[in-house]
PDB file of C-alpha atoms in Angstrom:
ATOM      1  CA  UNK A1409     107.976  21.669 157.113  1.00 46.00           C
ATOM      2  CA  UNK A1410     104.413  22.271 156.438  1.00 48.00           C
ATOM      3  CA  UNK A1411     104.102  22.461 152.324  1.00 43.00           C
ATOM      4  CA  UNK A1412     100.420  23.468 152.303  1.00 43.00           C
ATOM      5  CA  UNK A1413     101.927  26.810 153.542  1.00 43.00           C
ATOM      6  CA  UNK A1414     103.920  26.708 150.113  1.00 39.00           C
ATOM      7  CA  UNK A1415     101.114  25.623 147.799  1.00 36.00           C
ATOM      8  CA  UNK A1416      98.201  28.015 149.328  1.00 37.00           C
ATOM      9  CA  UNK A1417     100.919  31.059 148.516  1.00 36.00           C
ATOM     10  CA  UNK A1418     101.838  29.971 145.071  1.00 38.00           C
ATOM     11  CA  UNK A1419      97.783  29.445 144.093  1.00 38.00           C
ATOM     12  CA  UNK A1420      97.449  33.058 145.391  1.00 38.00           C
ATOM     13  CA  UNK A1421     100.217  34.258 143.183  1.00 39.00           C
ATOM     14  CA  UNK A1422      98.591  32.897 140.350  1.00 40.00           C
ATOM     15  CA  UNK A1423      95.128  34.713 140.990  1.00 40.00           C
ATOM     16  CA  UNK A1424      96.624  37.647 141.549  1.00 42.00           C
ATOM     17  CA  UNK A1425      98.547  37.482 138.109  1.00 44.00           C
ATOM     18  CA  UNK A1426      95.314  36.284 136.440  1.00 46.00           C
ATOM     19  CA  UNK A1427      93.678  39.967 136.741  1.00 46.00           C
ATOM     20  CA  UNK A1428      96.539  41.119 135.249  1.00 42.00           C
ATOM     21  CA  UNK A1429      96.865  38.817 132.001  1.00 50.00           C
ATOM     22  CA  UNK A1430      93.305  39.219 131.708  1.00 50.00           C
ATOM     23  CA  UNK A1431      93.189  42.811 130.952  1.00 50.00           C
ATOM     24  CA  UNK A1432      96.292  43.197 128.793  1.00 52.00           C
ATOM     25  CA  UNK A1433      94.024  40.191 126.493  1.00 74.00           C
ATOM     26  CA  UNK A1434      90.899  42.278 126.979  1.00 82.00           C
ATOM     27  CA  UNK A1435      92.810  45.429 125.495  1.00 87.00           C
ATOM     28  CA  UNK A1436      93.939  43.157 122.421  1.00 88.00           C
ATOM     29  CA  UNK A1437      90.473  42.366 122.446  1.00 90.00           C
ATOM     30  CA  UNK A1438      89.138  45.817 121.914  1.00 94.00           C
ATOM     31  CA  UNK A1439      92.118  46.933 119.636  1.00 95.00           C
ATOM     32  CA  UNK A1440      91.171  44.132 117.227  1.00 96.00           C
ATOM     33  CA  UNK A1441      87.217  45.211 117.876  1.00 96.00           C
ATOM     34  CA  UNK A1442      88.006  48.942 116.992  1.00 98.00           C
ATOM     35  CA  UNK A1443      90.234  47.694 114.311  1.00 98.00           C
ATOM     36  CA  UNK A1444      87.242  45.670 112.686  1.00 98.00           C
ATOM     37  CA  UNK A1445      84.810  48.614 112.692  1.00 98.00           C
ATOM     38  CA  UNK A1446      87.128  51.188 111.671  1.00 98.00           C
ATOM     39  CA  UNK A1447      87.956  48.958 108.857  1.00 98.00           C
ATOM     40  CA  UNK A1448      84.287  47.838 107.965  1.00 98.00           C
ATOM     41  CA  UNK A1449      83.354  51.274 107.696  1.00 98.00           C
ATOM     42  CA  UNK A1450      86.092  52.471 105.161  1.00 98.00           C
ATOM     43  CA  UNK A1451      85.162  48.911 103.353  1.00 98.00           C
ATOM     44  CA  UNK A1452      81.419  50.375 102.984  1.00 98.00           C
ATOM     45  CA  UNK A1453      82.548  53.546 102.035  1.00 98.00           C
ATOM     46  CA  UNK A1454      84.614  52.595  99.046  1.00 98.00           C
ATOM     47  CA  UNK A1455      81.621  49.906  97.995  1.00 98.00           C
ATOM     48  CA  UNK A1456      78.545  52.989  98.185  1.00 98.00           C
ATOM     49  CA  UNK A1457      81.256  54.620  95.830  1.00 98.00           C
ATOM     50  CA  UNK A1458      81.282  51.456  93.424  1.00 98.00           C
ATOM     51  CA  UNK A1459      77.525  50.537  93.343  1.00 98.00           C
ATOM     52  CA  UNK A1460      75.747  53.632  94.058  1.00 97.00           C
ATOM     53  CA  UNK A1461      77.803  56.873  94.029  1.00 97.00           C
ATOM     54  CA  UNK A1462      79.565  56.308  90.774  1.00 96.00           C
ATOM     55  CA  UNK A1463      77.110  54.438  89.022  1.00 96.00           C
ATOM     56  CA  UNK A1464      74.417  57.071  89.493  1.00 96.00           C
ATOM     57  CA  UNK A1465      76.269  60.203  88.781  1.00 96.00           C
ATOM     58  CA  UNK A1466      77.348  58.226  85.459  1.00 94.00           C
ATOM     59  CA  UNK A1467      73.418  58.684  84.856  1.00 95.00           C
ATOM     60  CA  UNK A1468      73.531  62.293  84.470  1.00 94.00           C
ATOM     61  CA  UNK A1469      76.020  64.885  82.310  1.00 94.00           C
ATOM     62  CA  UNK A1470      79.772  65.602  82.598  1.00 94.00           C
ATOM     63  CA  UNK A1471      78.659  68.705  84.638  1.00 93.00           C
ATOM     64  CA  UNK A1472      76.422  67.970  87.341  1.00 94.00           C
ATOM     65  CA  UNK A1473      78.953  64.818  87.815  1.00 95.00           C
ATOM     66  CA  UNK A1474      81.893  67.245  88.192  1.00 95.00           C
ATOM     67  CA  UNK A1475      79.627  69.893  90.498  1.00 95.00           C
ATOM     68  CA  UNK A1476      78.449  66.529  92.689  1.00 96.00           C
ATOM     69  CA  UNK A1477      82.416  64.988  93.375  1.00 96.00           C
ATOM     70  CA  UNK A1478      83.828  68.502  93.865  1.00 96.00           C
ATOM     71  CA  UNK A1479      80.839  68.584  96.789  1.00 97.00           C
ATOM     72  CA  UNK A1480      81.691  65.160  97.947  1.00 97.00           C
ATOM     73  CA  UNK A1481      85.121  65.198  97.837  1.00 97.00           C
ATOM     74  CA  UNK A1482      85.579  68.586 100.127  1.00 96.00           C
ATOM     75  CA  UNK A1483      82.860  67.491 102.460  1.00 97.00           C
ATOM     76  CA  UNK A1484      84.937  64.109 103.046  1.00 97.00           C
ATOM     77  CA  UNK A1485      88.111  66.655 102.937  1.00 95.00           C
ATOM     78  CA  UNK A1486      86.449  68.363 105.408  1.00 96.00           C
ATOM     79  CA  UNK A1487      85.473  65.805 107.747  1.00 97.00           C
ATOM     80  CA  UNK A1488      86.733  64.866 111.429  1.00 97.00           C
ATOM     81  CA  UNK A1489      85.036  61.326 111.815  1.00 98.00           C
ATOM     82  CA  UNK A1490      86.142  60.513 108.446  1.00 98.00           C
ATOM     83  CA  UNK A1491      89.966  61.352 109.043  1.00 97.00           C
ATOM     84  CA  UNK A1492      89.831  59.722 112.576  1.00 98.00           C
ATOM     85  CA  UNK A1493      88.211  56.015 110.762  1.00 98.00           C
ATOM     86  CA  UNK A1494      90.952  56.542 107.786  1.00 98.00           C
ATOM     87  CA  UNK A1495      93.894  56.841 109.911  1.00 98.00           C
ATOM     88  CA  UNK A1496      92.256  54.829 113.041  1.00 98.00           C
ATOM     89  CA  UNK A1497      92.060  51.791 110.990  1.00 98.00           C
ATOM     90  CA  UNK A1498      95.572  51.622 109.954  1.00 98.00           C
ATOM     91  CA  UNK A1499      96.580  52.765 113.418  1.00 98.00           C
ATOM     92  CA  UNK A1500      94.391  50.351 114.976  1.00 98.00           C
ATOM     93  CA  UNK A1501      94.952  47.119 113.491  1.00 98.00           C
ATOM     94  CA  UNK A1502      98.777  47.623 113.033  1.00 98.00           C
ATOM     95  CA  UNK A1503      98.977  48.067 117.253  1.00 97.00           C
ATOM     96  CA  UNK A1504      96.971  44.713 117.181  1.00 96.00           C
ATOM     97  CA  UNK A1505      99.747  43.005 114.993  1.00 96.00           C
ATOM     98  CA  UNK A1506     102.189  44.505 117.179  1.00 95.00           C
ATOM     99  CA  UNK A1507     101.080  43.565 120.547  1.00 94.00           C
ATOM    100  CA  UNK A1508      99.723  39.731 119.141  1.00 93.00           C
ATOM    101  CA  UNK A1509     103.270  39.393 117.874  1.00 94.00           C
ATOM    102  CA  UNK A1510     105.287  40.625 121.142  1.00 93.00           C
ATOM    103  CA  UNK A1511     102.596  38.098 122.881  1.00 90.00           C
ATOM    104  CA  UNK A1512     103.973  35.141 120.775  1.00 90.00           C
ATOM    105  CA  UNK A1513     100.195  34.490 118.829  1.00 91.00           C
ATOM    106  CA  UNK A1514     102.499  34.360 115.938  1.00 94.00           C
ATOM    107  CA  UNK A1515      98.916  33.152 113.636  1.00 95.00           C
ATOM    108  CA  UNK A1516      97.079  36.393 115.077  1.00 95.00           C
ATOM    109  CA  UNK A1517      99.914  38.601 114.542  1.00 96.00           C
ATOM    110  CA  UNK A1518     100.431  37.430 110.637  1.00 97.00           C
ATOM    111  CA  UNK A1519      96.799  37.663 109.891  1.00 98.00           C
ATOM    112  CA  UNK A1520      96.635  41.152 111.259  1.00 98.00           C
ATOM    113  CA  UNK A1521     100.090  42.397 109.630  1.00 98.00           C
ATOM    114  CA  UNK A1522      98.516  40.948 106.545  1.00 98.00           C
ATOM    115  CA  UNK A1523      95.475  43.308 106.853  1.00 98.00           C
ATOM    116  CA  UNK A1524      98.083  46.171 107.693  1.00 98.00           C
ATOM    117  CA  UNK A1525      99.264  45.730 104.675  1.00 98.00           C
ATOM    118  CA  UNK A1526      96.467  45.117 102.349  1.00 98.00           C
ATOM    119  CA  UNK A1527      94.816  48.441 104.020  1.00 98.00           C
ATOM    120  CA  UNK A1528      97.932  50.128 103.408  1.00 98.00           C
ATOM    121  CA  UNK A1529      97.908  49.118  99.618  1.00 98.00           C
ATOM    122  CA  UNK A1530      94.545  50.865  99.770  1.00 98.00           C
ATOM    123  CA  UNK A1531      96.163  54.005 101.150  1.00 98.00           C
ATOM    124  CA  UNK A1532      98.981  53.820  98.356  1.00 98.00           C
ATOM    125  CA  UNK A1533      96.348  53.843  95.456  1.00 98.00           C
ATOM    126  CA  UNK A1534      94.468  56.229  97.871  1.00 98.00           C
ATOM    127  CA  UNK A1535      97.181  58.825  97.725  1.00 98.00           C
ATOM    128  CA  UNK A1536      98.270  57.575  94.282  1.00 98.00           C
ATOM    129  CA  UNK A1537      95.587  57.995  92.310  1.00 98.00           C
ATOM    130  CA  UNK A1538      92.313  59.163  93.648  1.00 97.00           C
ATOM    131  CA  UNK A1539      93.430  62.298  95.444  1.00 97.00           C
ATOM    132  CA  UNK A1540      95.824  63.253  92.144  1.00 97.00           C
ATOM    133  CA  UNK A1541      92.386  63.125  90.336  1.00 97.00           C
ATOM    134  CA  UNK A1542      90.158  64.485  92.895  1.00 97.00           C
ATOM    135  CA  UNK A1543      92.637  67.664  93.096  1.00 96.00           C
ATOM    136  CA  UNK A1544      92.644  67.817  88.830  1.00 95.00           C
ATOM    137  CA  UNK A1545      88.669  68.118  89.294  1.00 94.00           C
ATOM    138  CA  UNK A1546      89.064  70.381  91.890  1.00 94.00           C
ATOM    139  CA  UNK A1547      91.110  73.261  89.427  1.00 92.00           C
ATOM    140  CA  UNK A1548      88.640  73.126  87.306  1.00 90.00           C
ATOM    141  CA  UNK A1549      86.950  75.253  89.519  1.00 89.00           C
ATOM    142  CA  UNK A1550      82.919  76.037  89.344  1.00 88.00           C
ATOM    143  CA  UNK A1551      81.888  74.031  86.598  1.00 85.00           C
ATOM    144  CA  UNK A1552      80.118  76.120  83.499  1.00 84.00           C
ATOM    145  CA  UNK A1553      79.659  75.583  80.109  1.00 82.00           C
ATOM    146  CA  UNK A1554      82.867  76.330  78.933  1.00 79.00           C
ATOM    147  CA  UNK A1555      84.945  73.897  81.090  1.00 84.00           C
ATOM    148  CA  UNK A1556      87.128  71.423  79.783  1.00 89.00           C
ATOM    149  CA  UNK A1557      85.218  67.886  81.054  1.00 90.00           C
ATOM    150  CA  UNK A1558      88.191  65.915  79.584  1.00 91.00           C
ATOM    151  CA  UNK A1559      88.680  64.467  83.724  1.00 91.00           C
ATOM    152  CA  UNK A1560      85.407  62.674  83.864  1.00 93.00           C
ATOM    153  CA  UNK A1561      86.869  60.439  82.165  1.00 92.00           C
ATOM    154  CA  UNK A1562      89.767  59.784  83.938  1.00 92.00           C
ATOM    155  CA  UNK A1563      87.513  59.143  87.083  1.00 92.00           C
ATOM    156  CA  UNK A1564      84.936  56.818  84.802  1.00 92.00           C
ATOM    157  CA  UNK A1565      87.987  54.919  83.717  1.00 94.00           C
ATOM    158  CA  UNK A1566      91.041  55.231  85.915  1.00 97.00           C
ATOM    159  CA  UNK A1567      89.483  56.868  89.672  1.00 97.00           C
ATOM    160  CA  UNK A1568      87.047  54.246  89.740  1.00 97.00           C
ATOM    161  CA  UNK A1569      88.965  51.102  88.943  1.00 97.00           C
ATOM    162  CA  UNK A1570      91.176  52.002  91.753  1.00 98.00           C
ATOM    163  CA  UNK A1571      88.404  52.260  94.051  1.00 98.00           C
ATOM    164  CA  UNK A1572      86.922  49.000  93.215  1.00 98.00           C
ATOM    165  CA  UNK A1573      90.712  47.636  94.430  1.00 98.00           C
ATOM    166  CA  UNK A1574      90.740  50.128  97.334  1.00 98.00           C
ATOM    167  CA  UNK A1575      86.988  48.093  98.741  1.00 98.00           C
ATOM    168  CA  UNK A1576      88.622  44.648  97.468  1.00 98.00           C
ATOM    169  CA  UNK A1577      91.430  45.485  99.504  1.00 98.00           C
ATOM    170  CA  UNK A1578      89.775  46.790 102.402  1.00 98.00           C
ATOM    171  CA  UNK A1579      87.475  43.424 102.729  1.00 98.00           C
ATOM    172  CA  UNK A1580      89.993  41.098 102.459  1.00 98.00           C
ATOM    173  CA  UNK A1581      91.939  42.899 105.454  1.00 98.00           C
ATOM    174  CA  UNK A1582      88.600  43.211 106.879  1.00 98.00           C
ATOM    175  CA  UNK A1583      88.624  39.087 106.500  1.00 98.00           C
ATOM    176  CA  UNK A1584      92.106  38.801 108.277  1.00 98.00           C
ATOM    177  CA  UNK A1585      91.198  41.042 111.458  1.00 98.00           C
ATOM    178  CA  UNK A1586      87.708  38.885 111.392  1.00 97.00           C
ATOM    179  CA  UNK A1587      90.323  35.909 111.355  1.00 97.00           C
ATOM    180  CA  UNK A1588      92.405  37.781 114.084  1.00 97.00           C
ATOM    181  CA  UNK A1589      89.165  37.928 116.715  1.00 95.00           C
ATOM    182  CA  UNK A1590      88.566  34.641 116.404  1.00 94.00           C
ATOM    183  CA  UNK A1591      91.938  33.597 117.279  1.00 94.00           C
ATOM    184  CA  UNK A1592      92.396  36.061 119.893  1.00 91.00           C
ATOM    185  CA  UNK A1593      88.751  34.729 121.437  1.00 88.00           C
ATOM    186  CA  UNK A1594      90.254  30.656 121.187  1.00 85.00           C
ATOM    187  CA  UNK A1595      93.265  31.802 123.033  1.00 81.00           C
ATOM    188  CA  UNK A1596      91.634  33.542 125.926  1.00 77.00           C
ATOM    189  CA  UNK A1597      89.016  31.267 126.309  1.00 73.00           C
ATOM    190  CA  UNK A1598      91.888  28.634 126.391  1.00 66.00           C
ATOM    191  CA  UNK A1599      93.932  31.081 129.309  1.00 61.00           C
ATOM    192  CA  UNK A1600      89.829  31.417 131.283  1.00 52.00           C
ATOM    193  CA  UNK A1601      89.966  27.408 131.257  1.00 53.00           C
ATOM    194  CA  UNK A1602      93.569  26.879 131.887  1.00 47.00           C
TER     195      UNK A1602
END
């Protein structure tokens, strides 16, 4: 019986199932990718809020801060590219825990369920908090010299603490997708080798 028959078949079986393995790891690849920009970008939005945003309409009086986050808040409202980078990062990186986990990268599936879950905390005070205060400023309505300011404070005090936790929680999940690539690159450049 010639076995070089045998052994020439089974290395072609193995190429052929190469191609294969290597784009299911390249899709993982570009999930975790997407799931890192999506999520930088929602990181640096919450931080301009914190250092620039915030601070600088704290500069000026309870009005033009109430006329300026009424803008803000229904051009964000407002905004396709914003709503597809809100959702798209949760949607993003929890697909990436999924399919890491169903591979058996148990590391690369817990560091991206972690940032799940710390991006979904952000959501939680998201929907907790800052939109409950952004729709108070909203009834106020066009601001004039009459109006009851009493909700700038609220959003001095309470909307902007929450939104130094929402960027605090957005870079550490930022940190465990970051964690998550670099896994994901190890393991396939250990498959390219093997």
């Amino acid at each position: 019986m010639d076995m070089s028959h045998i052994e020439v078949s089974h290395h072609t079986g193995a190429s052929a199932a190469g191609p294969v393995r290597a784009s299911a790891d390249r899709l993982t690849g570009l999930l975790l990718g997407a799931a890192a920009v999506t999520m930088g970008l929602m990181a640096g939005l919450f931080f301009a809020f914190d250092v620039s945003v915030m601070p600088g309409l704290a500069k000026g009086d309870d009005r033009t801060y109430a006329t300026a986050m009424q803008n803000i808040n229904a051009v964000i409202d407002g905004s396709g590219p914003f709503a597809l980078v809100f959702i798209g990062a949760l949607v993003l990186t929890a697909w990436a825990a999924f399919r890491a986990l169903r591979k058996g990268r148990r590391e690369t599936g817990w560091w991206l369920l972690a940032a799940t879950l710390c991006y979904a905390a952000a959501l939680l005070l998201t929907v907790g908090i800052n939109i409950p205060l952004n729709n108070k400023l909203a009834d106020l309505g066009h601001p004039g010299p009459s109006t009851d300011y009493s909700v700038i404070e609220d959003f001095k005090g309470t909307w902007e603490t929450a939104n130094i936790f929402r960027t605090l929680l957005c870079l550490t999940a930022l940190g465990g997708i970051v964690r998550a690539l670099l896994l994901h690159g190890r393991a396939t450049a250990r498959t390219d080798i093997g």
